[in-house]
PDB file of C-alpha atoms in Angstrom:
ATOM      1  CA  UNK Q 148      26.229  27.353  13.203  1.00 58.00           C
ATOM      2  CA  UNK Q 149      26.543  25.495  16.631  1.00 65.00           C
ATOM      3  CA  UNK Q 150      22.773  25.334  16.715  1.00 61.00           C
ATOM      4  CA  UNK Q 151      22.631  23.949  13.468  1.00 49.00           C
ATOM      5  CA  UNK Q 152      24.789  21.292  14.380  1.00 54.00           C
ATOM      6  CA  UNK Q 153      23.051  20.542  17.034  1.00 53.00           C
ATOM      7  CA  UNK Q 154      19.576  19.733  15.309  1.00 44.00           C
ATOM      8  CA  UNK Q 155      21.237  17.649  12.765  1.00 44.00           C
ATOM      9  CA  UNK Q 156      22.922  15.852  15.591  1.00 48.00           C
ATOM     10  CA  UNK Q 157      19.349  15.734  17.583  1.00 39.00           C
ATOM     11  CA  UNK Q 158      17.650  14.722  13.832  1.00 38.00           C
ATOM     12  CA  UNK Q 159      20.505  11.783  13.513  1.00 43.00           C
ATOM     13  CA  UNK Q 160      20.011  10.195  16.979  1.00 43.00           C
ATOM     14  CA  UNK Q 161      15.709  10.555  16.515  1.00 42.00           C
ATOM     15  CA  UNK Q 162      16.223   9.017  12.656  1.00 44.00           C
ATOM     16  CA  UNK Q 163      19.003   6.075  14.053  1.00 47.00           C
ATOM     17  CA  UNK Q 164      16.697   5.380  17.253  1.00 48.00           C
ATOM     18  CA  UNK Q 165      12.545   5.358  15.212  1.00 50.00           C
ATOM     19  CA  UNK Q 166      14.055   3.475  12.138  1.00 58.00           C
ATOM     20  CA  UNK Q 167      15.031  -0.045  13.278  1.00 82.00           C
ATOM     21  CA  UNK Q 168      12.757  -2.859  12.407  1.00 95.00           C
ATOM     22  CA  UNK Q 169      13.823  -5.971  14.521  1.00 97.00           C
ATOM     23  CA  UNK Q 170      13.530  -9.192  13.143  1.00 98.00           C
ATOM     24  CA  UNK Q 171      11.057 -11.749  14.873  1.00 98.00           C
ATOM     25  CA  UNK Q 172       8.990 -14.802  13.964  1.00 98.00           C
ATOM     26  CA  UNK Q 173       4.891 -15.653  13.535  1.00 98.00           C
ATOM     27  CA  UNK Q 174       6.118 -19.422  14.133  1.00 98.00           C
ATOM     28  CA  UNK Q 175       2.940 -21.061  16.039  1.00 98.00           C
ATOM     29  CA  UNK Q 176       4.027 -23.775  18.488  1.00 98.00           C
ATOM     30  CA  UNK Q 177       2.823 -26.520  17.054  1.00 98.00           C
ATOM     31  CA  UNK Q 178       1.910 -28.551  20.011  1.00 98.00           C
ATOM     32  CA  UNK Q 179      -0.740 -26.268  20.813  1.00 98.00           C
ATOM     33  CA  UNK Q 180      -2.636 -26.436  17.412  1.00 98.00           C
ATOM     34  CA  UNK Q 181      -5.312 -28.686  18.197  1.00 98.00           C
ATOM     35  CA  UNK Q 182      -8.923 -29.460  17.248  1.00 98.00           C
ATOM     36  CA  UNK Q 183     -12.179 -31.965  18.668  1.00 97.00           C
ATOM     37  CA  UNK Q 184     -10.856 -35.127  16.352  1.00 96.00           C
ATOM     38  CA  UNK Q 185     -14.601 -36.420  16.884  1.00 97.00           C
ATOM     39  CA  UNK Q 186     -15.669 -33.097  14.576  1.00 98.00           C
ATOM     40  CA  UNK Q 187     -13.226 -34.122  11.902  1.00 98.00           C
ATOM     41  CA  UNK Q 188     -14.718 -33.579   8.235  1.00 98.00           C
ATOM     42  CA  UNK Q 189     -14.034 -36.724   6.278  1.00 98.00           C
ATOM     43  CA  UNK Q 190     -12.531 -35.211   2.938  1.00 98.00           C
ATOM     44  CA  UNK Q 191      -9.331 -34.583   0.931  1.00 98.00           C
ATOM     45  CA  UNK Q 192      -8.121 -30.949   1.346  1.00 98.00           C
ATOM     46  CA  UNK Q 193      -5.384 -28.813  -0.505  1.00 97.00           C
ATOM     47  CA  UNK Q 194      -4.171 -25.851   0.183  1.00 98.00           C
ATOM     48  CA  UNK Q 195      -2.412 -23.599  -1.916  1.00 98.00           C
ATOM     49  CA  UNK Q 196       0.245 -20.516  -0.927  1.00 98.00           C
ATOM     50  CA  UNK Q 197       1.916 -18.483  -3.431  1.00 97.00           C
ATOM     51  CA  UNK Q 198       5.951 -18.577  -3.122  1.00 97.00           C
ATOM     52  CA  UNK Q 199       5.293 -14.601  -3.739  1.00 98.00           C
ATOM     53  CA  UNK Q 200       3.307 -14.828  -0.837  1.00 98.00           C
ATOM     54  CA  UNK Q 201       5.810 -16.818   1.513  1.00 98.00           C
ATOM     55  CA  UNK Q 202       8.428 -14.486   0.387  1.00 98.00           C
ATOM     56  CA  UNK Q 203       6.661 -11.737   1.706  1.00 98.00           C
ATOM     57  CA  UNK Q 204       8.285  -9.730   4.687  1.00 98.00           C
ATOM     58  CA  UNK Q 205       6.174  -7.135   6.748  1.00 98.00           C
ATOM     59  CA  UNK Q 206       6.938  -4.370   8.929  1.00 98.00           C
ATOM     60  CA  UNK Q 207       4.548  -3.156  11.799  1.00 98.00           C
ATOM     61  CA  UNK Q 208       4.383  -1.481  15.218  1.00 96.00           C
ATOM     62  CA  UNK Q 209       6.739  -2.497  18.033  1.00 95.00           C
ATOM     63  CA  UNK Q 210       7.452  -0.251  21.295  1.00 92.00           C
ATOM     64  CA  UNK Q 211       9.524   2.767  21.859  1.00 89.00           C
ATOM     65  CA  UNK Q 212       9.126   3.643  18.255  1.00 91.00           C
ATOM     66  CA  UNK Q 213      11.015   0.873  16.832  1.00 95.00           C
ATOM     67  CA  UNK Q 214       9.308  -1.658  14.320  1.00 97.00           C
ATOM     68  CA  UNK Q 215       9.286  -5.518  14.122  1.00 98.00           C
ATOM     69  CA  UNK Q 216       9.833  -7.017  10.844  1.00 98.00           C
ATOM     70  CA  UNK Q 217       8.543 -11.153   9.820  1.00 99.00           C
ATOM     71  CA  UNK Q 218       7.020 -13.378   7.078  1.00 99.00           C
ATOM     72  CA  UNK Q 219       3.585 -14.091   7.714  1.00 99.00           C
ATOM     73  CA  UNK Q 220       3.108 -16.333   5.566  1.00 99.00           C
ATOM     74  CA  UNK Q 221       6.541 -18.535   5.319  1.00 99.00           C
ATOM     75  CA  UNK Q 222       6.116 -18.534   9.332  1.00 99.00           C
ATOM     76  CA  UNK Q 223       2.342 -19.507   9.300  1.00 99.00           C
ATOM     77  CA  UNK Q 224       2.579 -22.471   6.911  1.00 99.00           C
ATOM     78  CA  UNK Q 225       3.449 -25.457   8.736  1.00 99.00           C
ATOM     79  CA  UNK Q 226       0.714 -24.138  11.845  1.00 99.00           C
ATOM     80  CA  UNK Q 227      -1.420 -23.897   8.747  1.00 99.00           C
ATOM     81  CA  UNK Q 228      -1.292 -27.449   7.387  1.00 99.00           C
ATOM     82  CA  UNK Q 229      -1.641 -28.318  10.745  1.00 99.00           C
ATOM     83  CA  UNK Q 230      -4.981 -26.742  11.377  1.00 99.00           C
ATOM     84  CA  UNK Q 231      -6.167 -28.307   8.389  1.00 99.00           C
ATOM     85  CA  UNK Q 232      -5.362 -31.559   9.222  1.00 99.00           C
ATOM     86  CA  UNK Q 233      -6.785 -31.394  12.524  1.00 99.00           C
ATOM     87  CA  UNK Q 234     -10.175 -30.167  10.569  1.00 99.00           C
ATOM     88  CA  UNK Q 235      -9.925 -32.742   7.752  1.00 99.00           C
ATOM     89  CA  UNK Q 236      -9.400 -35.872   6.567  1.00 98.00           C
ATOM     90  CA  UNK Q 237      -6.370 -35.382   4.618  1.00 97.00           C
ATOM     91  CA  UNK Q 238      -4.672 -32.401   3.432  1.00 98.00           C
ATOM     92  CA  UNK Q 239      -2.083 -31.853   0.329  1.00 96.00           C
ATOM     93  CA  UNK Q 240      -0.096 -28.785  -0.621  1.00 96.00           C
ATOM     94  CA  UNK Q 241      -0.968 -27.569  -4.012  1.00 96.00           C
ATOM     95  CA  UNK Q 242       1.691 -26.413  -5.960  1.00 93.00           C
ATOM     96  CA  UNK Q 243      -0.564 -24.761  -9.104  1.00 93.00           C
ATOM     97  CA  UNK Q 244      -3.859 -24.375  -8.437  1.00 92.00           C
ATOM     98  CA  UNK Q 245      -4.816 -23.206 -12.136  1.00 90.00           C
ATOM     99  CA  UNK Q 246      -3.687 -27.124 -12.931  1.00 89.00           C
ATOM    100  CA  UNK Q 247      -7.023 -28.509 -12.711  1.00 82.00           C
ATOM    101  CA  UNK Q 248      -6.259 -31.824 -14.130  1.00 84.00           C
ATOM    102  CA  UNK Q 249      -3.405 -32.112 -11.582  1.00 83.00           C
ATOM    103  CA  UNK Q 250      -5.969 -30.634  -8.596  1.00 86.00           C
ATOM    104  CA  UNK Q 251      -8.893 -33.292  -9.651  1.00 80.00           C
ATOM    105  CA  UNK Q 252      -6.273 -35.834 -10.296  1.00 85.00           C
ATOM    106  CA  UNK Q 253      -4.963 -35.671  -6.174  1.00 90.00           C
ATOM    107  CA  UNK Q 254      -8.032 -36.653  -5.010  1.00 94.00           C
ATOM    108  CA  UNK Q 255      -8.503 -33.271  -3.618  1.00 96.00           C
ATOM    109  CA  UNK Q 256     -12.836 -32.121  -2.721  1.00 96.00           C
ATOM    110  CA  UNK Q 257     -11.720 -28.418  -1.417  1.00 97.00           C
ATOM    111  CA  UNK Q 258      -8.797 -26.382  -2.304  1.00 97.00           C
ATOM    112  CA  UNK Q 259      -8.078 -23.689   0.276  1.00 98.00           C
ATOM    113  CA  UNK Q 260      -6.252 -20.162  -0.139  1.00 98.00           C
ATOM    114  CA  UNK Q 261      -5.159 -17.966   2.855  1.00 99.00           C
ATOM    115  CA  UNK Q 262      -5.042 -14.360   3.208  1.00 99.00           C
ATOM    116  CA  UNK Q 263      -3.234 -12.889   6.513  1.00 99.00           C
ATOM    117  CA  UNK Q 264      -3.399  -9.595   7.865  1.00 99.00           C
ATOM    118  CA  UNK Q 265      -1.723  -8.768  10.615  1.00 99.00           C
ATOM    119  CA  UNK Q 266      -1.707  -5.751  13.467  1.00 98.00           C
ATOM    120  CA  UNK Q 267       1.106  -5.361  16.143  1.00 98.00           C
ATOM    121  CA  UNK Q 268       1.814  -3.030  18.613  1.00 96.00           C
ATOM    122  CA  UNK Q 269       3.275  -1.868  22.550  1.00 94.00           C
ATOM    123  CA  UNK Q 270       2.704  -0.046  25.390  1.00 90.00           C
ATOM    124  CA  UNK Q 271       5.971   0.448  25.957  1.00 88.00           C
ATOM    125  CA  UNK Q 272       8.452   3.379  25.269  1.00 88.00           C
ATOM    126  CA  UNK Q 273      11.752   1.427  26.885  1.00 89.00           C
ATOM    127  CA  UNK Q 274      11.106  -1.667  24.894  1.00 91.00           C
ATOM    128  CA  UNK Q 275      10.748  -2.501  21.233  1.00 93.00           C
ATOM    129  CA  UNK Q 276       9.077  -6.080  20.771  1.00 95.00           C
ATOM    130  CA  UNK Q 277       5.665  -5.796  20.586  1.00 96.00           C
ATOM    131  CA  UNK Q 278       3.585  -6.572  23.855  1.00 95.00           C
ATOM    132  CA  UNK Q 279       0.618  -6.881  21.857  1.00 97.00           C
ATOM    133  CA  UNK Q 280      -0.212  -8.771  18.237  1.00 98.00           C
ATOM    134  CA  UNK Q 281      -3.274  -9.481  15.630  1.00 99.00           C
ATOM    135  CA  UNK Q 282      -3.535 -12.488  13.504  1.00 99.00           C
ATOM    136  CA  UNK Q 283      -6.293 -11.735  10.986  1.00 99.00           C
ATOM    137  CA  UNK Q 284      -7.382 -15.131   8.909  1.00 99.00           C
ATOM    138  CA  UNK Q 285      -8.936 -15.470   5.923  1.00 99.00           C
ATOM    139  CA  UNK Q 286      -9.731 -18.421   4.212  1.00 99.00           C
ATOM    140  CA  UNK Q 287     -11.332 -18.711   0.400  1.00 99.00           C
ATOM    141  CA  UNK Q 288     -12.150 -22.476  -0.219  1.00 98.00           C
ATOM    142  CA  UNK Q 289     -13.555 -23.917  -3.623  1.00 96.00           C
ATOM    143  CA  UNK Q 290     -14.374 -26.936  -4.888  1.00 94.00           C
ATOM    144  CA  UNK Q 291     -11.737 -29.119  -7.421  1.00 89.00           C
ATOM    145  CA  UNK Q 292     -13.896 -27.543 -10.429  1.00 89.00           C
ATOM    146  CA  UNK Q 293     -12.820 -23.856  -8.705  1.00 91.00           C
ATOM    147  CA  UNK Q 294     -16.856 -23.321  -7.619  1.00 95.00           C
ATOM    148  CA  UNK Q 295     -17.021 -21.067  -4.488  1.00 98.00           C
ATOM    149  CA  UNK Q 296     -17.585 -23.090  -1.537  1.00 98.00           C
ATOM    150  CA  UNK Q 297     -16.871 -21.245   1.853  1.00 99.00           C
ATOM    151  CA  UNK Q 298     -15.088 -17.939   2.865  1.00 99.00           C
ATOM    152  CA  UNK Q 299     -13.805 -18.197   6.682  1.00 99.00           C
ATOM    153  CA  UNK Q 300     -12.643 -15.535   8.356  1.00 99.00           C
ATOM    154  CA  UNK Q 301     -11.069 -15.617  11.940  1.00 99.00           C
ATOM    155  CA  UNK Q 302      -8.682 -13.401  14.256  1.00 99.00           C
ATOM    156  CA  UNK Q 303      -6.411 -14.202  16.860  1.00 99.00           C
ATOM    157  CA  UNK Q 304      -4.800 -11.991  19.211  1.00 99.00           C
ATOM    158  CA  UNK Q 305      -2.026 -12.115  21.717  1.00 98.00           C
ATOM    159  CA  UNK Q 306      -0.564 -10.327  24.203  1.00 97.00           C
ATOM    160  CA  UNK Q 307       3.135 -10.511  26.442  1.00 95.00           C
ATOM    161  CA  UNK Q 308       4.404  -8.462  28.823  1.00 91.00           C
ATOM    162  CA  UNK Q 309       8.314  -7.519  29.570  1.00 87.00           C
ATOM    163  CA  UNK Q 310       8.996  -9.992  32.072  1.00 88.00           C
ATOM    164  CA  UNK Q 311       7.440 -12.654  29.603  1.00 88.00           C
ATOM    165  CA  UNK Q 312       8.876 -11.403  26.351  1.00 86.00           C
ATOM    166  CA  UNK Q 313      12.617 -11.313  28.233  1.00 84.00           C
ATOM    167  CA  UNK Q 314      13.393 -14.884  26.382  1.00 86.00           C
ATOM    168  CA  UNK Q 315      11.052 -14.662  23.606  1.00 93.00           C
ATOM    169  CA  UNK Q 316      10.796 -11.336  21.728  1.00 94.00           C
ATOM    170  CA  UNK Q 317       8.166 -12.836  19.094  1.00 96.00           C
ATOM    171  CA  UNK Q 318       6.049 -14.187  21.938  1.00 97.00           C
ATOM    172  CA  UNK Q 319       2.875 -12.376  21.143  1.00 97.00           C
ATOM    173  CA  UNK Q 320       2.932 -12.973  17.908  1.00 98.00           C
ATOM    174  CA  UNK Q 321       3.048 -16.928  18.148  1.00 98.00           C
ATOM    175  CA  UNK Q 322      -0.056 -16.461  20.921  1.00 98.00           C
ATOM    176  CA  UNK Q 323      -1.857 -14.713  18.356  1.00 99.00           C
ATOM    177  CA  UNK Q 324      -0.914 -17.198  15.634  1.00 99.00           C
ATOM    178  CA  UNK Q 325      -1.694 -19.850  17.850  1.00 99.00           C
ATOM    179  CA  UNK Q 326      -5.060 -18.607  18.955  1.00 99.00           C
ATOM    180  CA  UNK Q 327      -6.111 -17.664  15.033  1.00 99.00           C
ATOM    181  CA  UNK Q 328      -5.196 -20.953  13.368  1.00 99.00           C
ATOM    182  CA  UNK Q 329      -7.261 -22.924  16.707  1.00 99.00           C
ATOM    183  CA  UNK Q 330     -10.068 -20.162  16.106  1.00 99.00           C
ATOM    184  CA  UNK Q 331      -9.881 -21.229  12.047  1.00 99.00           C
ATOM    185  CA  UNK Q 332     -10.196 -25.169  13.203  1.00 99.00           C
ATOM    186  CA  UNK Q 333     -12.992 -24.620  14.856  1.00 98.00           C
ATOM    187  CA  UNK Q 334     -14.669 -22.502  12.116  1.00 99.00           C
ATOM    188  CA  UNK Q 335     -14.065 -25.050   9.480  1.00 99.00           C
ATOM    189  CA  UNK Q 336     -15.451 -28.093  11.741  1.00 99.00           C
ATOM    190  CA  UNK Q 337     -18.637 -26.129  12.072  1.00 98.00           C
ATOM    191  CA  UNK Q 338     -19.581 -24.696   8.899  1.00 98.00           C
ATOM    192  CA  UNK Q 339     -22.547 -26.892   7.709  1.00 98.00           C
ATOM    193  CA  UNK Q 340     -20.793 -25.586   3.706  1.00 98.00           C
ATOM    194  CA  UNK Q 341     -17.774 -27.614   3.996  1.00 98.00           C
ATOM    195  CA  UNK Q 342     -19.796 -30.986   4.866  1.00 96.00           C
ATOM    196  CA  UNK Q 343     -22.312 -31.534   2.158  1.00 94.00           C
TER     197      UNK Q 343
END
């Protein structure tokens, strides 16, 4: 019977110490989204994210077993209009995108819809925030009549170690959100698609 209690004790701690997911943030730092303003594409851009979408949460890897929990999308979105108006002329949020008279009525030319997929991980056993993160970026983009335009698709990665993670647990995360929305400025200023 002692033994018994002993793997249910053994079972408890393993369960108690694996099955925390710690919150933490995707929040880019703004002042480090930034684009070539000479490479600017002169037109009116929306962009459209579900509030199903921002009230998303996800749970991935962190270290020593433990996971990390955020909102991609909620914690992308003001990095995200960002981006697009370093890449654009002007950019709108779209409430309803299935409103076309409302879409062609705002002046919007291209109406853009994310998709984020995200990877996270650590090397470490003693630690649980993740020491390294994946910002997968993918942007459909129409026209205001809904015709297919452009797909871009970008990643962004980051990486923080303990003794730079001590004051920011979410710190790879915002590198790799940082890194994926300047990789998806770039991408939009040079697809020949989005300028004709």
């Amino acid at each position: 019977m002692q033994r018994l209690w002993s793997w249910l004790a053994l079972l408890l701690v393993v369960a108690i110490a694996s099955g925390c997911a710690h919150p933490i943030t995707m929040n880019p730092d703004l002042a480090a989204i930034s684009g070539d303003k000479s490479a600017v594409i002169p037109k009116s851009v929306g962009y459209h994210i579900p509030e199903s979408a921002k009230a998303l949460e996800v749970t991935t890897a962190g270290g020593g077993g433990d996971k990390v929990r955020y909102f991609p999308y909620r914690d992308i979105e003001p990095g995200f209009y960002k981006a697009l108006g370093e890449a654009f002329g002007s950019v709108t949020r779209v409430q309803d995108p299935r409103n076309a008279a409302a879409v062609a009525g705002s002046g919007i030319q291209l109406l853009i819809t994310p998709e984020i997929r995200t990877i996270s991980s650590s090397e470490s056993v003693f630690t649980w925030p993740p020491t390294q993160f994946t910002v997968d970026l993918s942007c459909t983009i129409t026209d205001a009549q809904g015709q297919a335009v452009d797909v871009i698709r970008v990643s962004g990665y980051g990486r923080a170690e303990f003794d730079e993670f001590k004051a920011n647990f979410s710190l790879a995360a915002v590198r790799a959100t940082n890194h994926a929305l300047n990789q998806l400025i770039k991408a939009l200023t040079e697809s020949p698609k989005l300028r004709r």
